[in-house]
Amino acid sequence: MGKKRPQTKAGKPQAQLTDGEIPVVGAREPCPCGSGRRYKACHGRAAAHAVTELVQRPFEGLPGECDWVALRELVPAATAALRLKGGLPEGVPSVTLATVLPMAWPALRRDDGSVLLALQNDTSSGDLSRDLADTLQRALAAQPGTPVAAQRVSAEGPRLQDLLDPDASFEPAVHTGFEFWVPDSEQSASPEVAASLERANAAAIPTVRLSGVDAAYWCETPEKNHLRWVMPHPEEQLLDALARLHAAGTSSLGEDTRLVGSFRAHGLVVPVWDLPSTMGAKECEQPAAEFAERLAGALTVDAPLSPEERRARGGLTNRQVTLS
């Protein structure tokens, strides 16, 4: 049998702090609350839970929430200008959101002081908004010409909703490649960045954001094209509306197109249509606008689903995939 661990005497009790006053310290350090226990076994346990607990809709409340989801999960190469509350710090001419950056950097402070913030990186907690806000703050304070590394984020840190101007518009620009990484990719990119740029460009799927409806993205694949449309409506209400249209034969976007299912991403539903390879983004504009009108009408119906509509709804939910 192992020896009984001797009991250690607790140190002199410290003044008790309220939960909101207890700072984050090392896991093996004494908890600042004065309990005499290690931080990880005391208030650190609650802090760790807060950090890892999944936030279902991390972009809720931000302008363009649907486009944030699309740029996080669906779009290979895109950027969007960000506006901060209170304006930009001195020496920072601009802040730009990017889908990805070379070498999977979370952020980059360019030589001219501008900041690029990557959206598609892995994060350390269950709150993507808090992780991105921490990276953004560190990028704003970084030396020009340096990337920002990933790190564990405190559960008490700010979120994007605390840092970004809620009145600013969010207008993504979709690119055919990743040349936006550097001002002049052929002359100023390092060999590592140039190699990363070449790999990323080779893997990028051609994608276009429709102009007539919100957060709908056409993409081209070898066998067929697709339209993936991030929608802000509550999931149950949206699935009912899609089921009504599907049962009525009005859920398609025209001849040889088909609503095939949906993604669930960051708390929102993303219906997906298969399109023929001959149907480009421009050809999607009018059918998408017409579908938006049909969907708006179906969303107002609150009658119980008919048996045929329930079957259509079951088929849609059976083909739903959760991305986050």
PDB file of C-alpha atoms in Angstrom:
ATOM      1  CA  MET A   1       0.000   0.000   0.000  1.00  0.00           C
ATOM      2  CA  GLY A   2       1.200   3.510  -0.700  1.00  0.00           C
ATOM      3  CA  LYS A   3       2.173   5.742   2.160  1.00  0.00           C
ATOM      4  CA  LYS A   4      -0.422   8.071   3.483  1.00  0.00           C
ATOM      5  CA  ARG A   5       0.292  11.564   2.246  1.00  0.00           C
ATOM      6  CA  PRO A   6       1.070  13.812   5.204  1.00  0.00           C
ATOM      7  CA  GLN A   7      -1.350  16.629   5.802  1.00  0.00           C
ATOM      8  CA  THR A   8       0.122  20.065   5.202  1.00  0.00           C
ATOM      9  CA  LYS A   9      -0.831  22.993   7.302  1.00  0.00           C
ATOM     10  CA  ALA A  10      -2.713  25.677   5.509  1.00  0.00           C
ATOM     11  CA  GLY A  11      -0.981  29.001   5.328  1.00  0.00           C
ATOM     12  CA  LYS A  12      -2.284  32.103   6.918  1.00  0.00           C
ATOM     13  CA  PRO A  13      -5.748  32.767   5.512  1.00  0.00           C
ATOM     14  CA  GLN A  14      -5.894  35.557   2.955  1.00  0.00           C
ATOM     15  CA  ALA A  15      -8.598  38.130   2.704  1.00  0.00           C
ATOM     16  CA  GLN A  16     -11.511  36.540   0.916  1.00  0.00           C
ATOM     17  CA  LEU A  17     -12.169  37.794  -2.602  1.00  0.00           C
ATOM     18  CA  THR A  18     -15.391  37.696  -4.541  1.00  0.00           C
ATOM     19  CA  ASP A  19     -15.493  35.503  -7.642  1.00  0.00           C
ATOM     20  CA  GLY A  20     -15.278  38.524  -9.905  1.00  0.00           C
ATOM     21  CA  GLU A  21     -12.052  39.714  -8.237  1.00  0.00           C
ATOM     22  CA  ILE A  22     -10.087  36.452  -8.430  1.00  0.00           C
ATOM     23  CA  PRO A  23      -7.289  36.731 -11.029  1.00  0.00           C
ATOM     24  CA  VAL A  24      -6.108  33.915 -13.297  1.00  0.00           C
ATOM     25  CA  VAL A  25      -2.866  32.295 -12.038  1.00  0.00           C
ATOM     26  CA  GLY A  26      -0.887  29.147 -12.786  1.00  0.00           C
ATOM     27  CA  ALA A  27      -2.739  25.850 -12.343  1.00  0.00           C
ATOM     28  CA  ARG A  28      -0.413  24.680  -9.509  1.00  0.00           C
ATOM     29  CA  GLU A  29      -0.238  28.012  -7.699  1.00  0.00           C
ATOM     30  CA  PRO A  30      -2.308  28.679  -4.569  1.00  0.00           C
ATOM     31  CA  CYS A  31      -5.753  29.959  -5.461  1.00  0.00           C
ATOM     32  CA  PRO A  32      -5.912  33.738  -4.899  1.00  0.00           C
ATOM     33  CA  CYS A  33      -9.231  33.306  -3.101  1.00  0.00           C
ATOM     34  CA  GLY A  34      -7.343  32.213   0.037  1.00  0.00           C
ATOM     35  CA  SER A  35      -8.777  28.692   0.275  1.00  0.00           C
ATOM     36  CA  GLY A  36      -5.315  27.094   0.558  1.00  0.00           C
ATOM     37  CA  ARG A  37      -5.979  24.840  -2.430  1.00  0.00           C
ATOM     38  CA  ARG A  38      -4.250  24.941  -5.790  1.00  0.00           C
ATOM     39  CA  TYR A  39      -5.889  27.150  -8.378  1.00  0.00           C
ATOM     40  CA  LYS A  40      -6.735  24.220 -10.694  1.00  0.00           C
ATOM     41  CA  ALA A  41      -8.671  22.491  -7.873  1.00  0.00           C
ATOM     42  CA  CYS A  42     -10.477  25.651  -6.788  1.00  0.00           C
ATOM     43  CA  HIS A  43     -11.573  28.621  -8.897  1.00  0.00           C
ATOM     44  CA  GLY A  44      -9.456  27.431 -11.824  1.00  0.00           C
ATOM     45  CA  ARG A  45     -11.896  24.585 -12.353  1.00  0.00           C
ATOM     46  CA  ALA A  46     -14.765  26.985 -13.005  1.00  0.00           C
ATOM     47  CA  ALA A  47     -12.532  29.173 -15.173  1.00  0.00           C
ATOM     48  CA  ALA A  48     -11.441  26.189 -17.265  1.00  0.00           C
ATOM     49  CA  HIS A  49     -15.062  25.138 -17.704  1.00  0.00           C
ATOM     50  CA  ALA A  50     -15.989  28.660 -18.801  1.00  0.00           C
ATOM     51  CA  VAL A  51     -13.183  28.656 -21.364  1.00  0.00           C
ATOM     52  CA  THR A  52     -14.037  25.255 -22.859  1.00  0.00           C
ATOM     53  CA  GLU A  53     -17.842  25.545 -22.796  1.00  0.00           C
ATOM     54  CA  LEU A  54     -19.054  25.770 -26.387  1.00  0.00           C
ATOM     55  CA  VAL A  55     -20.731  28.998 -27.459  1.00  0.00           C
ATOM     56  CA  GLN A  56     -23.259  27.886 -30.065  1.00  0.00           C
ATOM     57  CA  ARG A  57     -23.508  31.243 -31.878  1.00  0.00           C
ATOM     58  CA  PRO A  58     -20.151  33.004 -31.411  1.00  0.00           C
ATOM     59  CA  PHE A  59     -20.925  35.688 -34.015  1.00  0.00           C
ATOM     60  CA  GLU A  60     -24.406  36.533 -32.746  1.00  0.00           C
ATOM     61  CA  GLY A  61     -24.862  40.287 -32.456  1.00  0.00           C
ATOM     62  CA  LEU A  62     -22.152  41.129 -34.993  1.00  0.00           C
ATOM     63  CA  PRO A  63     -23.178  42.849 -38.238  1.00  0.00           C
ATOM     64  CA  GLY A  64     -23.198  40.232 -40.987  1.00  0.00           C
ATOM     65  CA  GLU A  65     -23.382  37.186 -38.702  1.00  0.00           C
ATOM     66  CA  CYS A  66     -24.318  34.941 -41.646  1.00  0.00           C
ATOM     67  CA  ASP A  67     -21.295  36.088 -43.653  1.00  0.00           C
ATOM     68  CA  TRP A  68     -19.000  35.531 -40.641  1.00  0.00           C
ATOM     69  CA  VAL A  69     -20.215  31.914 -40.588  1.00  0.00           C
ATOM     70  CA  ALA A  70     -19.704  31.562 -44.344  1.00  0.00           C
ATOM     71  CA  LEU A  71     -16.154  32.930 -44.201  1.00  0.00           C
ATOM     72  CA  ARG A  72     -15.356  30.649 -41.279  1.00  0.00           C
ATOM     73  CA  GLU A  73     -16.693  27.430 -42.820  1.00  0.00           C
ATOM     74  CA  LEU A  74     -17.393  27.724 -46.548  1.00  0.00           C
ATOM     75  CA  VAL A  75     -15.274  30.300 -48.366  1.00  0.00           C
ATOM     76  CA  PRO A  76     -11.615  29.600 -49.206  1.00  0.00           C
ATOM     77  CA  ALA A  77     -10.285  33.101 -49.885  1.00  0.00           C
ATOM     78  CA  ALA A  78     -11.986  36.279 -48.699  1.00  0.00           C
ATOM     79  CA  THR A  79     -11.352  39.446 -46.729  1.00  0.00           C
ATOM     80  CA  ALA A  80     -13.498  42.028 -44.963  1.00  0.00           C
ATOM     81  CA  ALA A  81     -12.569  45.365 -43.443  1.00  0.00           C
ATOM     82  CA  LEU A  82     -13.195  45.613 -39.694  1.00  0.00           C
ATOM     83  CA  ARG A  83     -13.945  48.819 -37.791  1.00  0.00           C
ATOM     84  CA  LEU A  84     -13.105  49.023 -34.095  1.00  0.00           C
ATOM     85  CA  LYS A  85     -15.034  50.792 -31.380  1.00  0.00           C
ATOM     86  CA  GLY A  86     -13.350  54.109 -30.731  1.00  0.00           C
ATOM     87  CA  GLY A  87     -11.325  53.962 -33.936  1.00  0.00           C
ATOM     88  CA  LEU A  88      -7.933  52.482 -34.777  1.00  0.00           C
ATOM     89  CA  PRO A  89      -4.908  52.761 -32.470  1.00  0.00           C
ATOM     90  CA  GLU A  90      -2.078  55.026 -33.526  1.00  0.00           C
ATOM     91  CA  GLY A  91       0.158  53.356 -36.097  1.00  0.00           C
ATOM     92  CA  VAL A  92      -2.529  50.893 -37.272  1.00  0.00           C
ATOM     93  CA  PRO A  93      -3.897  52.099 -40.629  1.00  0.00           C
ATOM     94  CA  SER A  94      -6.401  49.251 -41.034  1.00  0.00           C
ATOM     95  CA  VAL A  95      -7.700  45.967 -39.641  1.00  0.00           C
ATOM     96  CA  THR A  96      -8.802  43.289 -42.109  1.00  0.00           C
ATOM     97  CA  LEU A  97     -10.435  39.928 -41.489  1.00  0.00           C
ATOM     98  CA  ALA A  98      -9.093  37.131 -43.707  1.00  0.00           C
ATOM     99  CA  THR A  99     -10.264  33.559 -44.100  1.00  0.00           C
ATOM    100  CA  VAL A 100      -6.734  32.163 -43.656  1.00  0.00           C
ATOM    101  CA  LEU A 101      -3.146  33.430 -43.506  1.00  0.00           C
ATOM    102  CA  PRO A 102       0.147  31.804 -44.553  1.00  0.00           C
ATOM    103  CA  MET A 103       1.522  29.088 -42.277  1.00  0.00           C
ATOM    104  CA  ALA A 104      -1.836  29.135 -40.442  1.00  0.00           C
ATOM    105  CA  TRP A 105      -0.877  32.296 -38.539  1.00  0.00           C
ATOM    106  CA  PRO A 106      -3.735  33.481 -36.313  1.00  0.00           C
ATOM    107  CA  ALA A 107      -2.892  37.093 -37.227  1.00  0.00           C
ATOM    108  CA  LEU A 108      -0.232  39.224 -38.882  1.00  0.00           C
ATOM    109  CA  ARG A 109       0.975  42.758 -38.224  1.00  0.00           C
ATOM    110  CA  ARG A 110       2.291  43.929 -41.573  1.00  0.00           C
ATOM    111  CA  ASP A 111       5.330  46.136 -42.069  1.00  0.00           C
ATOM    112  CA  ASP A 112       3.086  49.169 -42.555  1.00  0.00           C
ATOM    113  CA  GLY A 113       1.350  48.500 -39.226  1.00  0.00           C
ATOM    114  CA  SER A 114      -1.890  47.164 -40.684  1.00  0.00           C
ATOM    115  CA  VAL A 115      -3.405  44.012 -39.157  1.00  0.00           C
ATOM    116  CA  LEU A 116      -4.710  40.842 -40.812  1.00  0.00           C
ATOM    117  CA  LEU A 117      -6.848  38.588 -38.574  1.00  0.00           C
ATOM    118  CA  ALA A 118      -7.413  34.972 -39.675  1.00  0.00           C
ATOM    119  CA  LEU A 119     -10.835  33.408 -39.155  1.00  0.00           C
ATOM    120  CA  GLN A 120     -10.363  29.721 -40.020  1.00  0.00           C
ATOM    121  CA  ASN A 121      -7.673  28.772 -37.496  1.00  0.00           C
ATOM    122  CA  ASP A 122      -8.094  26.235 -34.705  1.00  0.00           C
ATOM    123  CA  THR A 123      -8.948  27.889 -31.389  1.00  0.00           C
ATOM    124  CA  SER A 124      -8.163  27.067 -27.769  1.00  0.00           C
ATOM    125  CA  SER A 125     -11.600  27.504 -26.210  1.00  0.00           C
ATOM    126  CA  GLY A 126     -15.241  26.947 -26.942  1.00  0.00           C
ATOM    127  CA  ASP A 127     -15.862  30.635 -27.645  1.00  0.00           C
ATOM    128  CA  LEU A 128     -14.548  31.496 -31.086  1.00  0.00           C
ATOM    129  CA  SER A 129     -15.432  35.152 -30.614  1.00  0.00           C
ATOM    130  CA  ARG A 130     -13.310  35.422 -27.464  1.00  0.00           C
ATOM    131  CA  ASP A 131     -10.373  33.632 -29.109  1.00  0.00           C
ATOM    132  CA  LEU A 132     -10.453  35.967 -32.104  1.00  0.00           C
ATOM    133  CA  ALA A 133     -10.737  39.040 -29.887  1.00  0.00           C
ATOM    134  CA  ASP A 134      -7.659  37.976 -27.926  1.00  0.00           C
ATOM    135  CA  THR A 135      -5.698  37.433 -31.145  1.00  0.00           C
ATOM    136  CA  LEU A 136      -6.843  40.797 -32.482  1.00  0.00           C
ATOM    137  CA  GLN A 137      -5.747  42.638 -29.342  1.00  0.00           C
ATOM    138  CA  ARG A 138      -2.308  41.021 -29.451  1.00  0.00           C
ATOM    139  CA  ALA A 139      -1.974  41.804 -33.163  1.00  0.00           C
ATOM    140  CA  LEU A 140      -2.748  45.470 -32.542  1.00  0.00           C
ATOM    141  CA  ALA A 141       0.098  45.590 -30.009  1.00  0.00           C
ATOM    142  CA  ALA A 142       2.576  43.469 -31.984  1.00  0.00           C
ATOM    143  CA  GLN A 143       5.658  44.878 -33.654  1.00  0.00           C
ATOM    144  CA  PRO A 144       5.154  45.673 -37.358  1.00  0.00           C
ATOM    145  CA  GLY A 145       6.308  42.857 -39.616  1.00  0.00           C
ATOM    146  CA  THR A 146       5.546  40.020 -37.176  1.00  0.00           C
ATOM    147  CA  PRO A 147       2.952  37.224 -37.056  1.00  0.00           C
ATOM    148  CA  VAL A 148       0.933  36.523 -33.915  1.00  0.00           C
ATOM    149  CA  ALA A 149       1.100  33.059 -32.356  1.00  0.00           C
ATOM    150  CA  ALA A 150      -1.778  31.118 -30.848  1.00  0.00           C
ATOM    151  CA  GLN A 151      -2.204  30.993 -27.080  1.00  0.00           C
ATOM    152  CA  ARG A 152      -4.696  29.918 -24.439  1.00  0.00           C
ATOM    153  CA  VAL A 153      -7.341  32.553 -23.813  1.00  0.00           C
ATOM    154  CA  SER A 154      -8.677  33.695 -20.464  1.00  0.00           C
ATOM    155  CA  ALA A 155     -12.382  33.172 -19.870  1.00  0.00           C
ATOM    156  CA  GLU A 156     -12.587  36.767 -18.665  1.00  0.00           C
ATOM    157  CA  GLY A 157     -11.229  38.352 -21.850  1.00  0.00           C
ATOM    158  CA  PRO A 158     -13.269  40.492 -24.266  1.00  0.00           C
ATOM    159  CA  ARG A 159     -15.147  39.133 -27.259  1.00  0.00           C
ATOM    160  CA  LEU A 160     -15.375  40.493 -30.792  1.00  0.00           C
ATOM    161  CA  GLN A 161     -18.702  42.029 -29.829  1.00  0.00           C
ATOM    162  CA  ASP A 162     -16.804  44.141 -27.269  1.00  0.00           C
ATOM    163  CA  LEU A 163     -14.145  45.335 -29.734  1.00  0.00           C
ATOM    164  CA  LEU A 164     -15.912  45.855 -33.076  1.00  0.00           C
ATOM    165  CA  ASP A 165     -18.163  48.764 -34.010  1.00  0.00           C
ATOM    166  CA  PRO A 166     -21.737  47.394 -34.043  1.00  0.00           C
ATOM    167  CA  ASP A 167     -22.827  50.076 -36.527  1.00  0.00           C
ATOM    168  CA  ALA A 168     -20.189  49.224 -39.151  1.00  0.00           C
ATOM    169  CA  SER A 169     -21.255  47.231 -42.200  1.00  0.00           C
ATOM    170  CA  PHE A 170     -19.644  43.870 -42.927  1.00  0.00           C
ATOM    171  CA  GLU A 171     -18.905  43.488 -46.642  1.00  0.00           C
ATOM    172  CA  PRO A 172     -16.831  40.418 -47.575  1.00  0.00           C
ATOM    173  CA  ALA A 173     -14.721  40.500 -50.707  1.00  0.00           C
ATOM    174  CA  VAL A 174     -14.257  37.012 -52.182  1.00  0.00           C
ATOM    175  CA  HIS A 175     -10.954  36.449 -53.995  1.00  0.00           C
ATOM    176  CA  THR A 176      -9.875  33.908 -56.585  1.00  0.00           C
ATOM    177  CA  GLY A 177      -6.619  33.313 -54.680  1.00  0.00           C
ATOM    178  CA  PHE A 178      -4.589  34.368 -51.666  1.00  0.00           C
ATOM    179  CA  GLU A 179      -2.447  37.118 -53.168  1.00  0.00           C
ATOM    180  CA  PHE A 180      -3.907  39.489 -50.576  1.00  0.00           C
ATOM    181  CA  TRP A 181      -1.495  37.936 -48.052  1.00  0.00           C
ATOM    182  CA  VAL A 182       1.284  40.269 -49.161  1.00  0.00           C
ATOM    183  CA  PRO A 183       1.155  43.582 -51.041  1.00  0.00           C
ATOM    184  CA  ASP A 184       3.344  42.211 -53.846  1.00  0.00           C
ATOM    185  CA  SER A 185       3.524  38.434 -53.604  1.00  0.00           C
ATOM    186  CA  GLU A 186       6.167  37.945 -56.276  1.00  0.00           C
ATOM    187  CA  GLN A 187       8.667  40.452 -54.871  1.00  0.00           C
ATOM    188  CA  SER A 188       8.130  40.703 -51.128  1.00  0.00           C
ATOM    189  CA  ALA A 189       7.025  37.206 -50.057  1.00  0.00           C
ATOM    190  CA  SER A 190       9.537  35.017 -48.236  1.00  0.00           C
ATOM    191  CA  PRO A 191      10.190  31.541 -49.693  1.00  0.00           C
ATOM    192  CA  GLU A 192       8.003  30.008 -46.969  1.00  0.00           C
ATOM    193  CA  VAL A 193       5.114  32.391 -47.662  1.00  0.00           C
ATOM    194  CA  ALA A 194       5.488  31.936 -51.426  1.00  0.00           C
ATOM    195  CA  ALA A 195       5.313  28.155 -51.047  1.00  0.00           C
ATOM    196  CA  SER A 196       2.302  28.418 -48.750  1.00  0.00           C
ATOM    197  CA  LEU A 197       0.636  30.770 -51.224  1.00  0.00           C
ATOM    198  CA  GLU A 198       1.166  28.333 -54.088  1.00  0.00           C
ATOM    199  CA  ARG A 199      -0.314  25.427 -52.107  1.00  0.00           C
ATOM    200  CA  ALA A 200      -3.315  27.473 -50.982  1.00  0.00           C
ATOM    201  CA  ASN A 201      -4.073  28.735 -54.477  1.00  0.00           C
ATOM    202  CA  ALA A 202      -3.929  25.200 -55.860  1.00  0.00           C
ATOM    203  CA  ALA A 203      -6.471  23.964 -53.296  1.00  0.00           C
ATOM    204  CA  ALA A 204      -8.916  26.897 -53.477  1.00  0.00           C
ATOM    205  CA  ILE A 205     -12.395  26.098 -54.828  1.00  0.00           C
ATOM    206  CA  PRO A 206     -13.764  28.879 -57.087  1.00  0.00           C
ATOM    207  CA  THR A 207     -16.380  30.718 -55.016  1.00  0.00           C
ATOM    208  CA  VAL A 208     -18.604  33.757 -55.650  1.00  0.00           C
ATOM    209  CA  ARG A 209     -20.852  35.666 -53.256  1.00  0.00           C
ATOM    210  CA  LEU A 210     -24.241  36.437 -54.799  1.00  0.00           C
ATOM    211  CA  SER A 211     -25.125  40.127 -54.899  1.00  0.00           C
ATOM    212  CA  GLY A 212     -28.923  39.912 -54.864  1.00  0.00           C
ATOM    213  CA  VAL A 213     -29.416  38.020 -51.599  1.00  0.00           C
ATOM    214  CA  ASP A 214     -27.535  37.916 -48.306  1.00  0.00           C
ATOM    215  CA  ALA A 215     -24.835  35.355 -47.449  1.00  0.00           C
ATOM    216  CA  ALA A 216     -25.379  33.030 -50.441  1.00  0.00           C
ATOM    217  CA  TYR A 217     -22.206  31.583 -51.990  1.00  0.00           C
ATOM    218  CA  TRP A 218     -21.901  29.791 -55.320  1.00  0.00           C
ATOM    219  CA  CYS A 219     -18.990  27.385 -55.691  1.00  0.00           C
ATOM    220  CA  GLU A 220     -17.609  25.254 -58.494  1.00  0.00           C
ATOM    221  CA  THR A 221     -16.496  21.642 -58.078  1.00  0.00           C
ATOM    222  CA  PRO A 222     -15.313  19.177 -60.748  1.00  0.00           C
ATOM    223  CA  GLU A 223     -18.616  17.290 -61.116  1.00  0.00           C
ATOM    224  CA  LYS A 224     -21.271  19.889 -60.256  1.00  0.00           C
ATOM    225  CA  ASN A 225     -21.718  23.352 -58.805  1.00  0.00           C
ATOM    226  CA  HIS A 226     -23.363  24.228 -55.521  1.00  0.00           C
ATOM    227  CA  LEU A 227     -25.105  27.104 -53.794  1.00  0.00           C
ATOM    228  CA  ARG A 228     -24.589  27.298 -50.030  1.00  0.00           C
ATOM    229  CA  TRP A 229     -26.736  29.886 -48.314  1.00  0.00           C
ATOM    230  CA  VAL A 230     -26.290  30.829 -44.644  1.00  0.00           C
ATOM    231  CA  MET A 231     -29.658  31.851 -43.190  1.00  0.00           C
ATOM    232  CA  PRO A 232     -30.411  33.756 -39.963  1.00  0.00           C
ATOM    233  CA  HIS A 233     -33.814  32.233 -39.191  1.00  0.00           C
ATOM    234  CA  PRO A 234     -34.434  29.994 -36.141  1.00  0.00           C
ATOM    235  CA  GLU A 235     -33.652  26.417 -37.105  1.00  0.00           C
ATOM    236  CA  GLU A 236     -37.043  24.811 -36.445  1.00  0.00           C
ATOM    237  CA  GLN A 237     -38.935  27.575 -38.236  1.00  0.00           C
ATOM    238  CA  LEU A 238     -36.575  27.461 -41.206  1.00  0.00           C
ATOM    239  CA  LEU A 239     -36.713  23.674 -41.557  1.00  0.00           C
ATOM    240  CA  ASP A 240     -40.519  23.787 -41.476  1.00  0.00           C
ATOM    241  CA  ALA A 241     -40.534  26.441 -44.192  1.00  0.00           C
ATOM    242  CA  LEU A 242     -38.069  24.505 -46.355  1.00  0.00           C
ATOM    243  CA  ALA A 243     -40.169  21.363 -45.891  1.00  0.00           C
ATOM    244  CA  ARG A 244     -43.318  23.179 -47.051  1.00  0.00           C
ATOM    245  CA  LEU A 245     -41.538  24.405 -50.176  1.00  0.00           C
ATOM    246  CA  HIS A 246     -39.952  21.004 -50.812  1.00  0.00           C
ATOM    247  CA  ALA A 247     -43.280  19.194 -50.528  1.00  0.00           C
ATOM    248  CA  ALA A 248     -44.860  21.733 -52.888  1.00  0.00           C
ATOM    249  CA  GLY A 249     -42.080  21.210 -55.452  1.00  0.00           C
ATOM    250  CA  THR A 250     -40.850  24.813 -55.155  1.00  0.00           C
ATOM    251  CA  SER A 251     -37.591  24.339 -53.253  1.00  0.00           C
ATOM    252  CA  SER A 252     -35.331  24.178 -56.304  1.00  0.00           C
ATOM    253  CA  LEU A 253     -33.545  27.020 -58.088  1.00  0.00           C
ATOM    254  CA  GLY A 254     -34.639  25.973 -61.543  1.00  0.00           C
ATOM    255  CA  GLU A 255     -34.228  23.088 -63.961  1.00  0.00           C
ATOM    256  CA  ASP A 256     -31.702  20.406 -62.929  1.00  0.00           C
ATOM    257  CA  THR A 257     -31.201  22.008 -59.503  1.00  0.00           C
ATOM    258  CA  ARG A 258     -32.095  20.382 -56.198  1.00  0.00           C
ATOM    259  CA  LEU A 259     -32.154  21.252 -52.497  1.00  0.00           C
ATOM    260  CA  VAL A 260     -30.079  18.365 -51.168  1.00  0.00           C
ATOM    261  CA  GLY A 261     -29.764  19.123 -47.470  1.00  0.00           C
ATOM    262  CA  SER A 262     -28.106  21.569 -45.108  1.00  0.00           C
ATOM    263  CA  PHE A 263     -25.200  22.246 -42.785  1.00  0.00           C
ATOM    264  CA  ARG A 264     -25.547  23.442 -39.227  1.00  0.00           C
ATOM    265  CA  ALA A 265     -22.697  25.845 -38.495  1.00  0.00           C
ATOM    266  CA  HIS A 266     -22.177  28.096 -35.459  1.00  0.00           C
ATOM    267  CA  GLY A 267     -25.855  28.010 -34.568  1.00  0.00           C
ATOM    268  CA  LEU A 268     -27.179  28.763 -38.066  1.00  0.00           C
ATOM    269  CA  VAL A 269     -28.572  26.560 -40.831  1.00  0.00           C
ATOM    270  CA  VAL A 270     -26.947  26.521 -44.285  1.00  0.00           C
ATOM    271  CA  PRO A 271     -29.184  24.995 -47.001  1.00  0.00           C
ATOM    272  CA  VAL A 272     -27.283  23.522 -49.952  1.00  0.00           C
ATOM    273  CA  TRP A 273     -28.400  23.143 -53.561  1.00  0.00           C
ATOM    274  CA  ASP A 274     -26.832  20.990 -56.255  1.00  0.00           C
ATOM    275  CA  LEU A 275     -26.517  22.898 -59.533  1.00  0.00           C
ATOM    276  CA  PRO A 276     -25.558  21.757 -63.029  1.00  0.00           C
ATOM    277  CA  SER A 277     -21.989  22.517 -64.058  1.00  0.00           C
ATOM    278  CA  THR A 278     -23.344  24.916 -66.695  1.00  0.00           C
ATOM    279  CA  MET A 279     -24.999  27.143 -64.055  1.00  0.00           C
ATOM    280  CA  GLY A 280     -22.648  29.889 -62.929  1.00  0.00           C
ATOM    281  CA  ALA A 281     -23.004  32.468 -60.197  1.00  0.00           C
ATOM    282  CA  LYS A 282     -24.709  35.001 -62.487  1.00  0.00           C
ATOM    283  CA  GLU A 283     -27.310  32.437 -63.481  1.00  0.00           C
ATOM    284  CA  CYS A 284     -28.092  31.887 -59.783  1.00  0.00           C
ATOM    285  CA  GLU A 285     -28.981  35.498 -59.035  1.00  0.00           C
ATOM    286  CA  GLN A 286     -32.580  35.620 -60.256  1.00  0.00           C
ATOM    287  CA  PRO A 287     -33.588  32.104 -59.100  1.00  0.00           C
ATOM    288  CA  ALA A 288     -32.127  32.854 -55.651  1.00  0.00           C
ATOM    289  CA  ALA A 289     -34.049  36.121 -55.384  1.00  0.00           C
ATOM    290  CA  GLU A 290     -37.258  34.353 -56.383  1.00  0.00           C
ATOM    291  CA  PHE A 291     -36.618  31.581 -53.866  1.00  0.00           C
ATOM    292  CA  ALA A 292     -36.057  34.206 -51.144  1.00  0.00           C
ATOM    293  CA  GLU A 293     -39.571  35.529 -51.809  1.00  0.00           C
ATOM    294  CA  ARG A 294     -41.077  32.034 -51.619  1.00  0.00           C
ATOM    295  CA  LEU A 295     -39.188  31.316 -48.404  1.00  0.00           C
ATOM    296  CA  ALA A 296     -40.354  34.579 -46.817  1.00  0.00           C
ATOM    297  CA  GLY A 297     -43.937  33.524 -47.434  1.00  0.00           C
ATOM    298  CA  ALA A 298     -43.391  30.008 -46.078  1.00  0.00           C
ATOM    299  CA  LEU A 299     -41.787  31.399 -42.930  1.00  0.00           C
ATOM    300  CA  THR A 300     -45.028  33.196 -42.056  1.00  0.00           C
ATOM    301  CA  VAL A 301     -47.091  29.974 -42.063  1.00  0.00           C
ATOM    302  CA  ASP A 302     -47.582  28.509 -38.581  1.00  0.00           C
ATOM    303  CA  ALA A 303     -50.055  25.716 -39.383  1.00  0.00           C
ATOM    304  CA  PRO A 304     -48.997  22.145 -38.505  1.00  0.00           C
ATOM    305  CA  LEU A 305     -47.065  20.337 -41.223  1.00  0.00           C
ATOM    306  CA  SER A 306     -49.027  17.974 -43.428  1.00  0.00           C
ATOM    307  CA  PRO A 307     -47.926  14.311 -43.632  1.00  0.00           C
ATOM    308  CA  GLU A 308     -46.148  15.015 -46.943  1.00  0.00           C
ATOM    309  CA  GLU A 309     -44.429  18.080 -45.432  1.00  0.00           C
ATOM    310  CA  ARG A 310     -43.343  16.046 -42.390  1.00  0.00           C
ATOM    311  CA  ARG A 311     -41.771  13.473 -44.695  1.00  0.00           C
ATOM    312  CA  ALA A 312     -39.989  16.236 -46.586  1.00  0.00           C
ATOM    313  CA  ARG A 313     -38.745  17.688 -43.312  1.00  0.00           C
ATOM    314  CA  GLY A 314     -37.474  14.302 -42.193  1.00  0.00           C
ATOM    315  CA  GLY A 315     -35.558  13.916 -45.435  1.00  0.00           C
ATOM    316  CA  LEU A 316     -33.934  17.335 -44.987  1.00  0.00           C
ATOM    317  CA  THR A 317     -32.928  16.730 -41.365  1.00  0.00           C
ATOM    318  CA  ASN A 318     -31.540  13.281 -42.204  1.00  0.00           C
ATOM    319  CA  ARG A 319     -29.178  14.981 -44.631  1.00  0.00           C
ATOM    320  CA  GLN A 320     -28.084  17.684 -42.213  1.00  0.00           C
ATOM    321  CA  VAL A 321     -24.424  17.846 -41.159  1.00  0.00           C
ATOM    322  CA  THR A 322     -23.115  19.811 -38.192  1.00  0.00           C
ATOM    323  CA  LEU A 323     -19.854  21.656 -38.881  1.00  0.00           C
ATOM    324  CA  SER A 324     -19.385  23.251 -35.459  1.00  0.00           C
TER     325      SER A 324
END
